[in-house]
Coordinates of C-alpha atoms and ligand atoms in Angstrom, one line a residue:
M1 CA -113.4 -205.7 10.2
N2 CA -115.6 -205.4 7.1
N3 CA -115.8 -201.8 7.8
V4 CA -112.2 -201.1 8.0
V5 CA -109.8 -200.7 5.0
I6 CA -106.2 -200.9 5.8
M7 CA -104.0 -199.6 3.0
T8 CA -101.5 -201.8 1.3
H9 CA -100.7 -199.7 -1.8
P10 CA -96.6 -199.7 -1.8
L11 CA -96.8 -195.6 -2.6
I12 CA -98.6 -195.1 0.5
Q13 CA -96.4 -197.5 2.6
H14 CA -93.2 -195.8 1.1
K15 CA -94.4 -192.3 2.0
I16 CA -95.6 -193.4 5.6
S17 CA -92.1 -194.6 6.1
R18 CA -90.8 -191.3 5.2
L19 CA -93.0 -189.6 7.6
R20 CA -91.8 -191.8 10.5
D21 CA -88.3 -190.7 10.0
K22 CA -87.5 -188.2 12.6
N23 CA -84.9 -186.5 10.1
T24 CA -87.9 -185.5 7.8
G25 CA -88.2 -181.9 8.0
T26 CA -91.4 -179.7 8.2
N27 CA -91.6 -179.1 4.5
E28 CA -91.4 -182.7 3.3
F29 CA -93.5 -183.7 6.4
R30 CA -96.3 -181.5 5.1
A31 CA -96.0 -182.4 1.3
L32 CA -96.1 -186.2 2.4
V33 CA -99.2 -185.9 4.4
Q34 CA -101.0 -184.2 1.5
E35 CA -100.0 -187.0 -0.8
I36 CA -100.8 -189.8 1.4
S37 CA -104.2 -188.1 2.1
M38 CA -105.1 -187.9 -1.5
L39 CA -103.9 -191.6 -2.5
E40 CA -106.2 -192.6 0.7
A41 CA -109.1 -190.5 -0.2
F42 CA -108.9 -192.2 -3.7
E43 CA -109.9 -195.4 -1.9
A44 CA -112.3 -194.0 0.6
L45 CA -114.3 -192.4 -2.1
S46 CA -114.4 -195.3 -4.5
D47 CA -118.1 -195.9 -3.8
L48 CA -119.2 -192.4 -4.7
P49 CA -122.4 -193.0 -7.0
L50 CA -122.4 -192.2 -10.6
E51 CA -125.0 -191.5 -13.1
D52 CA -124.6 -191.5 -17.1
V53 CA -124.9 -188.0 -18.5
E54 CA -125.2 -186.9 -22.1
V55 CA -121.7 -185.4 -23.5
E56 CA -120.7 -184.2 -26.8
T57 CA -117.3 -185.5 -27.9
P58 CA -115.6 -183.9 -31.0
L59 CA -117.2 -187.1 -32.8
M60 CA -120.4 -187.9 -31.5
T61 CA -122.9 -187.9 -28.5
C62 CA -122.6 -190.2 -25.9
K63 CA -123.8 -191.2 -22.4
S64 CA -120.8 -191.0 -20.0
P65 CA -120.6 -191.2 -16.1
M66 CA -120.3 -188.4 -13.7
L67 CA -120.6 -188.0 -10.1
S68 CA -124.1 -187.9 -9.0
G69 CA -126.2 -187.1 -5.9
R70 CA -124.4 -187.0 -2.6
K71 CA -122.3 -184.2 -2.0
I72 CA -119.1 -184.3 0.0
A73 CA -117.9 -182.6 3.4
L74 CA -114.4 -182.9 4.8
V75 CA -114.0 -182.6 8.4
P76 CA -110.6 -182.2 9.8
I77 CA -109.9 -182.6 13.6
L78 CA -107.7 -179.5 14.4
R79 CA -104.9 -179.2 14.5
A80 CA -103.3 -182.1 12.6
G81 CA -106.2 -183.1 10.5
L82 CA -105.8 -179.9 8.7
G83 CA -102.8 -181.2 7.2
M84 CA -104.7 -183.6 5.3
T85 CA -107.4 -181.3 3.7
E86 CA -105.5 -179.6 0.8
G87 CA -104.5 -183.0 -0.8
I88 CA -108.1 -184.1 -0.8
L89 CA -109.3 -181.0 -2.2
N90 CA -107.4 -181.6 -5.2
L91 CA -109.5 -184.6 -5.9
V92 CA -112.8 -183.0 -4.9
P93 CA -112.5 -179.3 -5.3
S94 CA -116.3 -178.6 -4.7
A95 CA -116.2 -180.2 -1.4
K96 CA -117.3 -178.3 1.7
V97 CA -115.0 -178.2 4.9
G98 CA -116.1 -178.3 8.4
H99 CA -113.8 -178.1 11.4
I100 CA -113.7 -179.7 14.8
G101 CA -111.4 -178.5 17.3
L102 CA -110.1 -181.2 19.9
Y103 CA -106.7 -181.7 21.9
R104 CA -106.0 -184.4 24.2
D105 CA -105.5 -183.4 27.8
P106 CA -101.7 -184.3 28.5
K107 CA -102.4 -186.2 31.7
T108 CA -105.7 -188.0 31.1
H109 CA -105.2 -188.3 27.5
L110 CA -109.0 -187.6 26.9
P111 CA -110.2 -185.2 24.4
Q112 CA -111.1 -181.6 25.3
D113 CA -113.3 -179.8 22.6
Y114 CA -112.9 -176.2 21.7
Y115 CA -114.5 -175.6 18.5
C116 CA -117.2 -177.1 16.1
K117 CA -118.4 -175.6 12.8
L118 CA -120.1 -178.0 10.2
P119 CA -121.7 -177.3 6.8
S120 CA -125.3 -177.2 7.2
P121 CA -127.1 -179.3 6.2
I122 CA -124.7 -182.0 6.6
D123 CA -127.3 -184.9 6.5
E124 CA -127.1 -185.4 2.7
R125 CA -123.6 -185.4 2.4
T126 CA -120.7 -188.1 2.3
I127 CA -118.5 -186.9 5.4
L128 CA -114.9 -187.7 5.5
V129 CA -113.6 -186.9 8.9
L130 CA -109.6 -186.4 8.9
D131 CA -107.0 -187.0 11.5
P132 CA -103.5 -188.4 10.7
M133 CA -103.6 -190.0 14.1
L134 CA -105.9 -192.8 15.8
A135 CA -104.2 -193.4 18.9
T136 CA -106.6 -194.0 21.9
G137 CA -109.4 -193.2 19.7
G138 CA -111.0 -190.6 22.3
S139 CA -110.6 -187.9 19.6
A140 CA -111.9 -189.5 16.5
S141 CA -115.0 -191.2 18.5
E142 CA -115.8 -187.7 20.1
A143 CA -115.6 -186.0 16.5
V144 CA -118.1 -188.6 15.1
T145 CA -120.3 -188.3 18.1
F146 CA -120.4 -184.3 17.2
I147 CA -121.1 -184.9 13.5
K148 CA -123.9 -187.3 14.3
Q149 CA -125.4 -184.9 16.7
H150 CA -125.4 -182.4 13.8
G151 CA -127.4 -184.9 11.7
G152 CA -124.5 -186.4 9.9
K153 CA -125.4 -190.1 8.6
N154 CA -122.8 -191.2 6.0
I155 CA -119.5 -190.9 7.9
K156 CA -116.1 -192.1 6.8
F157 CA -113.1 -191.7 9.2
M158 CA -109.6 -191.6 7.4
C159 CA -106.2 -191.5 9.3
I160 CA -102.6 -192.4 8.2
V161 CA -101.5 -194.2 11.2
A162 CA -103.5 -196.1 13.9
A163 CA -103.1 -198.1 17.1
P164 CA -105.2 -201.4 17.5
Q165 CA -106.7 -199.7 20.7
G166 CA -107.9 -196.6 18.9
L167 CA -109.3 -198.7 16.0
E168 CA -111.1 -201.0 18.8
K169 CA -112.6 -198.0 20.5
L170 CA -114.0 -196.3 17.2
Q171 CA -115.4 -199.5 15.8
K172 CA -117.1 -200.0 19.3
D173 CA -118.6 -196.7 19.6
H174 CA -119.3 -196.0 16.2
P175 CA -119.9 -199.6 14.3
D176 CA -121.8 -197.9 11.5
I177 CA -118.8 -195.9 10.0
Q178 CA -116.2 -197.1 7.5
I179 CA -112.7 -196.5 8.7
Y180 CA -109.7 -196.1 6.3
I181 CA -106.1 -196.5 7.7
G182 CA -102.9 -195.8 6.0
H183 CA -100.8 -198.2 8.5
L184 CA -102.0 -200.1 11.6
D185 CA -99.0 -199.9 14.1
E186 CA -98.1 -201.9 17.2
G187 CA -99.6 -200.2 20.1
L188 CA -99.2 -197.1 22.4
N189 CA -96.6 -196.0 24.8
E190 CA -96.9 -194.9 28.3
N191 CA -97.9 -191.4 27.1
A192 CA -100.6 -192.9 24.9
Y193 CA -98.4 -192.0 21.8
I194 CA -98.4 -194.4 18.7
I195 CA -95.5 -196.6 18.4
P196 CA -93.4 -196.9 16.4
G197 CA -95.9 -193.8 15.0
L198 CA -94.5 -190.6 13.9
G199 CA -94.3 -188.3 16.9
D200 CA -96.7 -185.6 17.5
A201 CA -98.4 -185.0 14.1
G202 CA -99.4 -181.5 14.7
D203 CA -96.1 -180.5 15.9
R204 CA -94.5 -182.0 12.8
I205 CA -97.0 -180.7 10.3
F206 CA -96.8 -176.9 12.0
G207 CA -93.2 -177.0 13.1
T208 CA -94.1 -176.4 16.6
L209 CA -91.8 -179.0 18.0
Ligands
PRP301 C1 -103.4 -185.5 18.1 C2 -104.1 -186.2 16.9 C3 -105.5 -186.8 17.2 C4 -105.4 -187.2 18.8 C5 -105.2 -188.5 18.6 O1 -104.0 -184.5 18.4 O2 -103.9 -185.2 15.7 O3 -106.3 -185.7 17.3 O4 -104.1 -186.4 19.1 O5 -105.2 -189.1 20.0 P1 -106.5 -190.0 20.5 O6 -106.7 -190.9 19.5 O7 -105.8 -190.7 21.7 O8 -107.5 -189.1 20.9 P2 -103.5 -183.4 19.7 O9 -104.5 -183.5 20.9 O10 -102.2 -183.6 19.8 O11 -103.9 -182.0 19.0 P3 -103.2 -181.2 17.9 O12 -103.5 -182.0 16.5 O13 -103.7 -179.8 18.2 O14 -101.6 -181.2 18.0
URA302 N1 -101.2 -187.6 18.7 C1 -100.0 -187.7 17.9 O1 -100.0 -186.6 17.3 N2 -99.2 -188.7 18.0 C2 -99.7 -189.8 18.6 O2 -98.7 -190.8 18.5 C3 -100.8 -189.9 19.4 C4 -101.6 -188.8 19.5

């Protein structure tokens, strides 16, 4: 599993437990999703390349590292991925944002696509695909396939809660991507919802329960 990072930071674990609580209301839920996303992105972007540039401090001139080269694209999967975007933009305000619209068919649980708009060109960018839930893995895998079809190469997928089944599918379909997970849960129920999970992430973020 060397392309998978499962977060262990106590702040992330604490905030995920607050998300799971069915009594956590929309306001707090949204804020927590943003905070967790920012903390996870801190890890997911830890390999961004640096270059030394000359900086004049009040005392002297020195060489000091700044981000170089690769630019960043965030690609939230609609709807729930939208809830993660603002938090990460706080860290990387110059990132471009693409959108992929997918929903799960309630009977087959297979992803149905309805929208795709990505920054162009995308091939030079580090791409962070965002979705709080990796359940069967169908939506994440389809989104990564779209991005590859548009030329995306350096792709990272970030979620808050994952089921082992979804992780296995995403790794099998796309062994070349990096995967960042807030917490790896037990599995899926008969409706392909993650258990213990946190319920329907989109409904809880947008208050459409
Ligand atoms: C949820 C979630 C993921 C998908 C995960 O979206 O946000 O996109 O399900 O399930 P999978 O791994 O089995 O594909 P949903 O289809 O409920 O749409 P929404 O975000 O618009 O509510
Ligand atoms: N989508 C969600 O929002 N939650 C799940 O547990 C599975 C899919």
